[in-house]
Tab-separated table of C-alpha atoms in Angstrom:
chain	number	residue	atom	x	y	z
A	115	GLU	CA	-12.554	-31.694	26.413
A	116	VAL	CA	-12.574	-31.588	30.198
A	117	GLN	CA	-15.684	-33.348	31.444
A	118	LEU	CA	-17.295	-34.679	34.597
A	119	LEU	CA	-20.231	-37.072	34.357
A	120	GLU	CA	-22.242	-37.962	37.449
A	121	SER	CA	-24.460	-40.975	37.862
A	122	GLY	CA	-26.208	-42.921	40.590
A	123	GLY	CA	-28.904	-40.530	41.705
A	124	GLY	CA	-32.489	-41.564	42.247
A	125	LEU	CA	-35.303	-41.989	44.739
A	126	VAL	CA	-34.468	-43.558	48.081
A	127	GLN	CA	-36.388	-43.946	51.332
A	128	PRO	CA	-35.310	-42.157	54.505
A	129	GLY	CA	-32.598	-44.159	56.207
A	130	GLY	CA	-31.517	-45.698	52.920
A	131	SER	CA	-28.234	-45.575	51.032
A	132	LEU	CA	-27.052	-44.479	47.624
A	133	ARG	CA	-23.678	-44.290	45.893
A	134	LEU	CA	-22.937	-41.523	43.438
A	135	SER	CA	-20.205	-41.798	40.838
A	136	CYS	CA	-18.404	-39.133	38.849
A	137	ALA	CA	-16.358	-40.106	35.812
A	138	ALA	CA	-13.697	-37.596	34.834
A	139	SER	CA	-12.102	-37.155	31.431
A	140	GLY	CA	-9.966	-34.673	29.550
A	141	PHE	CA	-7.496	-33.931	32.359
A	142	THR	CA	-4.938	-35.700	34.523
A	143	PHE	CA	-7.265	-36.959	37.217
A	144	HIS	CA	-4.655	-37.796	39.837
A	145	ASN	CA	-3.357	-34.206	39.781
A	146	TYR	CA	-6.553	-32.712	41.187
A	147	GLY	CA	-8.630	-32.797	44.308
A	148	MET	CA	-12.311	-33.486	43.729
A	149	ALA	CA	-15.439	-32.395	45.546
A	150	TRP	CA	-19.177	-32.839	45.761
A	151	VAL	CA	-21.466	-29.828	46.020
A	152	ARG	CA	-25.237	-30.054	46.359
A	153	GLN	CA	-28.182	-27.810	45.693
A	154	ALA	CA	-31.550	-28.452	47.300
A	155	PRO	CA	-34.564	-27.442	45.217
A	156	GLY	CA	-34.905	-23.669	45.035
A	157	THR	CA	-31.895	-23.010	47.223
A	158	GLY	CA	-28.216	-22.223	46.902
A	159	LEU	CA	-25.057	-24.266	46.600
A	160	GLN	CA	-23.659	-26.185	49.554
A	161	TRP	CA	-20.231	-27.778	49.714
A	162	VAL	CA	-20.555	-31.425	50.835
A	163	SER	CA	-17.192	-33.172	50.683
A	164	PHE	CA	-13.647	-32.985	49.282
A	165	ILE	CA	-10.956	-35.556	48.591
A	166	SER	CA	-7.353	-34.648	47.926
A	167	ALA	CA	-5.534	-35.557	44.728
A	168	THR	CA	-3.842	-38.513	46.363
A	169	GLY	CA	-6.977	-39.584	48.210
A	170	GLY	CA	-5.077	-39.328	51.445
A	171	SER	CA	-7.194	-36.536	52.898
A	172	THR	CA	-10.965	-36.220	53.020
A	173	TYR	CA	-13.192	-33.478	54.408
A	174	TYR	CA	-16.910	-33.226	55.064
A	175	ALA	CA	-19.524	-30.630	55.862
A	176	ASP	CA	-20.873	-31.027	59.381
A	177	SER	CA	-24.321	-31.890	57.999
A	178	VAL	CA	-23.051	-35.091	56.361
A	179	LYS	CA	-20.128	-36.067	58.578
A	180	GLY	CA	-20.411	-39.663	59.723
A	181	ARG	CA	-23.027	-40.497	57.077
A	182	PHE	CA	-21.282	-39.775	53.758
A	183	THR	CA	-17.945	-41.119	52.524
A	184	ILE	CA	-15.979	-39.756	49.589
A	185	SER	CA	-13.456	-41.899	47.737
A	186	ARG	CA	-11.657	-42.033	44.414
A	187	ASP	CA	-10.261	-44.636	42.041
A	188	SER	CA	-7.509	-43.202	39.873
A	189	SER	CA	-7.426	-46.336	37.722
A	190	LYS	CA	-10.981	-45.487	36.672
A	191	ASN	CA	-10.720	-41.675	36.854
A	192	THR	CA	-13.763	-41.771	39.086
A	193	VAL	CA	-14.775	-40.196	42.371
A	194	TYR	CA	-17.559	-41.605	44.517
A	195	LEU	CA	-19.883	-40.408	47.230
A	196	GLN	CA	-21.347	-43.135	49.427
A	197	MET	CA	-24.408	-41.733	51.182
A	198	ASN	CA	-25.872	-43.632	54.135
A	199	SER	CA	-28.646	-42.874	56.621
A	200	LEU	CA	-30.214	-40.518	54.124
A	201	ARG	CA	-32.641	-37.868	55.313
A	202	ALA	CA	-35.267	-35.788	53.570
A	203	GLU	CA	-32.975	-32.766	53.865
A	204	ASP	CA	-30.379	-34.550	51.714
A	205	THR	CA	-32.704	-34.166	48.738
A	206	ALA	CA	-30.775	-32.144	46.174
A	207	VAL	CA	-28.955	-32.104	42.886
A	208	TYR	CA	-25.444	-33.353	43.592
A	209	TYR	CA	-22.670	-31.857	41.489
A	210	CYS	CA	-19.212	-33.284	41.059
A	211	THR	CA	-16.600	-30.585	40.708
A	212	ARG	CA	-12.849	-30.376	40.178
A	213	GLY	CA	-10.879	-28.891	43.021
A	214	PRO	CA	-7.390	-27.467	43.317
A	215	ARG	CA	-4.263	-29.048	41.878
A	216	VAL	CA	-2.120	-31.330	43.995
A	217	GLY	CA	0.002	-29.377	46.421
A	218	SER	CA	-2.168	-26.276	46.410
A	219	TRP	CA	-5.420	-24.979	47.784
A	220	GLY	CA	-8.182	-23.171	45.970
A	221	THR	CA	-11.757	-23.673	44.892
A	222	PHE	CA	-13.680	-25.435	42.153
A	223	ASP	CA	-13.525	-24.846	38.422
A	224	ILE	CA	-15.056	-27.639	36.319
A	225	TRP	CA	-18.586	-28.871	37.084
A	226	GLY	CA	-20.618	-31.856	36.018
A	227	GLN	CA	-24.261	-31.656	35.001
A	228	GLY	CA	-25.413	-33.020	38.349
A	229	THR	CA	-27.471	-35.981	39.486
A	230	MET	CA	-30.713	-35.693	41.425
A	231	VAL	CA	-31.142	-37.443	44.761
A	232	THR	CA	-34.621	-37.570	46.263
A	233	VAL	CA	-35.123	-38.916	49.776
A	234	SER	CA	-38.773	-39.643	50.361
A	235	SER	CA	-41.084	-42.386	51.524
B	117	GLN	CA	-20.127	-20.390	62.680
B	118	THR	CA	-18.868	-18.177	59.874
B	119	VAL	CA	-21.406	-17.323	57.222
B	120	VAL	CA	-20.720	-15.947	53.767
B	121	THR	CA	-23.184	-13.260	52.738
B	122	GLN	CA	-24.254	-11.911	49.363
B	123	GLU	CA	-26.927	-9.448	48.334
B	124	PRO	CA	-30.108	-11.526	47.825
B	125	SER	CA	-31.021	-9.583	44.714
B	126	PHE	CA	-29.747	-6.816	42.478
B	127	SER	CA	-30.984	-5.048	39.394
B	128	VAL	CA	-29.028	-3.465	36.571
B	129	SER	CA	-30.020	-1.739	33.373
B	130	PRO	CA	-28.816	-3.094	30.032
B	131	GLY	CA	-25.400	-1.619	29.347
B	132	GLY	CA	-24.951	-0.650	32.965
B	133	THR	CA	-22.381	-1.679	35.538
B	134	VAL	CA	-23.110	-3.642	38.691
B	135	THR	CA	-20.913	-4.837	41.538
B	136	LEU	CA	-21.931	-7.842	43.593
B	137	THR	CA	-20.175	-8.548	46.860
B	138	CYS	CA	-19.227	-11.504	49.029
B	139	ALA	CA	-18.610	-10.886	52.710
B	140	LEU	CA	-17.914	-12.738	55.926
B	141	THR	CA	-20.115	-12.292	58.979
B	142	SER	CA	-16.897	-12.254	60.971
B	143	GLY	CA	-13.697	-10.876	59.511
B	144	SER	CA	-12.513	-9.636	56.148
B	145	VAL	CA	-12.292	-11.469	52.848
B	146	SER	CA	-8.782	-11.548	51.411
B	147	THR	CA	-7.023	-13.322	48.581
B	148	THR	CA	-6.137	-16.154	50.946
B	149	TYR	CA	-9.762	-17.238	50.756
B	150	PHE	CA	-9.412	-17.745	46.972
B	151	PRO	CA	-12.769	-16.040	46.327
B	152	THR	CA	-14.462	-17.558	43.319
B	153	TRP	CA	-17.591	-16.509	41.462
B	154	TYR	CA	-20.082	-18.690	39.610
B	155	GLN	CA	-22.984	-17.901	37.328
B	156	GLN	CA	-25.955	-20.251	37.292
B	157	THR	CA	-29.104	-20.258	35.202
B	158	PRO	CA	-32.103	-22.480	36.020
B	159	GLY	CA	-31.529	-26.159	35.362
B	160	GLN	CA	-27.847	-25.692	34.589
B	161	PRO	CA	-24.706	-26.370	36.602
B	162	PRO	CA	-22.657	-23.446	37.849
B	163	ARG	CA	-20.262	-21.807	35.428
B	164	THR	CA	-16.986	-20.453	36.758
B	165	LEU	CA	-16.608	-16.744	36.015
B	166	ILE	CA	-13.737	-15.716	38.278
B	167	HIS	CA	-11.396	-17.749	40.484
B	168	SER	CA	-8.654	-16.819	42.912
B	169	THR	CA	-10.078	-13.309	43.370
B	170	ASN	CA	-9.563	-11.967	39.836
B	171	THR	CA	-8.597	-14.711	37.371
B	172	ARG	CA	-10.920	-15.256	34.445
B	173	PRO	CA	-10.985	-18.731	32.870
B	174	SER	CA	-10.639	-18.806	29.117
B	175	GLY	CA	-13.908	-18.100	27.390
B	176	VAL	CA	-15.279	-15.761	30.053
B	177	PRO	CA	-15.835	-12.256	28.650
B	178	ASP	CA	-13.641	-9.506	30.069
B	179	ARG	CA	-16.682	-7.537	31.156
B	180	PHE	CA	-16.650	-9.819	34.190
B	181	SER	CA	-13.971	-8.879	36.692
B	182	GLY	CA	-13.157	-9.749	40.277
B	183	SER	CA	-11.485	-7.830	43.046
B	184	ILE	CA	-11.269	-7.172	46.756
B	185	LEU	CA	-13.223	-4.061	47.742
B	186	GLY	CA	-12.605	-3.082	51.317
B	187	ASN	CA	-13.287	-6.201	53.355
B	188	LYS	CA	-15.295	-8.034	50.683
B	189	ALA	CA	-14.747	-9.903	47.464
B	190	ALA	CA	-16.467	-8.271	44.525
B	191	LEU	CA	-17.697	-9.268	41.087
B	192	THR	CA	-18.192	-6.410	38.662
B	193	ILE	CA	-20.148	-6.759	35.456
B	194	THR	CA	-19.518	-3.939	32.996
B	195	GLY	CA	-21.911	-3.412	30.108
B	196	ALA	CA	-24.570	-5.772	31.412
B	197	GLN	CA	-26.426	-7.832	28.842
B	198	ALA	CA	-29.798	-9.533	28.966
B	199	ASP	CA	-28.252	-12.985	29.239
B	200	ASP	CA	-26.369	-11.917	32.358
B	201	GLU	CA	-29.667	-12.320	34.179
B	202	SER	CA	-28.756	-15.266	36.422
B	203	ASP	CA	-27.947	-16.319	39.937
B	204	TYR	CA	-24.418	-15.528	41.067
B	205	TYR	CA	-22.653	-17.417	43.843
B	206	CYS	CA	-19.363	-16.857	45.559
B	207	VAL	CA	-17.371	-19.460	47.456
B	208	LEU	CA	-14.571	-18.985	49.945
B	209	PHE	CA	-11.932	-21.456	51.050
B	210	MET	CA	-11.967	-21.230	54.844
B	211	GLY	CA	-8.897	-23.413	55.378
B	212	SER	CA	-8.718	-26.852	56.992
B	213	GLY	CA	-10.507	-28.409	54.046
B	214	ILE	CA	-13.666	-26.348	54.435
B	215	TRP	CA	-15.427	-24.333	51.736
B	216	VAL	CA	-18.437	-22.093	52.249
B	217	PHE	CA	-20.745	-20.755	49.566
B	218	GLY	CA	-22.633	-17.525	49.816
B	219	GLY	CA	-26.407	-17.595	49.575
B	220	GLY	CA	-26.337	-16.241	46.030
B	221	THR	CA	-27.497	-13.061	44.317
B	222	LYS	CA	-30.335	-13.051	41.836
B	223	LEU	CA	-29.434	-10.500	39.179
B	224	THR	CA	-32.151	-8.938	37.088
B	225	VAL	CA	-31.313	-7.038	33.915
B	226	LEU	CA	-34.074	-4.586	33.035
């Protein structure tokens, strides 16, 4: 069964840091790009970041550029999101999602259950 | 900045047909944007209904279909059922490693 399992969410103070993890199983991890998408309470989905299948290319939404870093470890079938300088507006459920296959572009098909990040003093 | 727009809300009668759309504030949506549609119920992650304009993943009923209508991507639900009452989101690949979601459509079945 194809599965994504996020972890690492929690309560953090403004200006603090948090690292999210997403463990993938049931598919050939190194063949797919991976992304993080977030959803603030009561609002819609927002793309946050993407990493290519090889890890050689990374992309960020303007709202997180310079503060968040996406990475992946193919030996652990895991993708990470390091979040620094967190702000109240980063409060959201963060979803890990599978992106397009290596060598192609597209969107997202498999989603994890999400992990909640709350930035508050 | 390009924005992706969806109808904020829509209503359909049980058994009826409804078409939700996904548009760009500037320009036309085409297959090169890989329009994808998700269904989301409260407290759950999104579920992929349609990807790459009109491809249904296995397990998605064929009463869900995707297309390009004029200058928009479209999701059509034929024979609406009560459990289709959900939020529906589209996403477009804008190129250069950028994806943009629409604001979502809240569908009511009554």
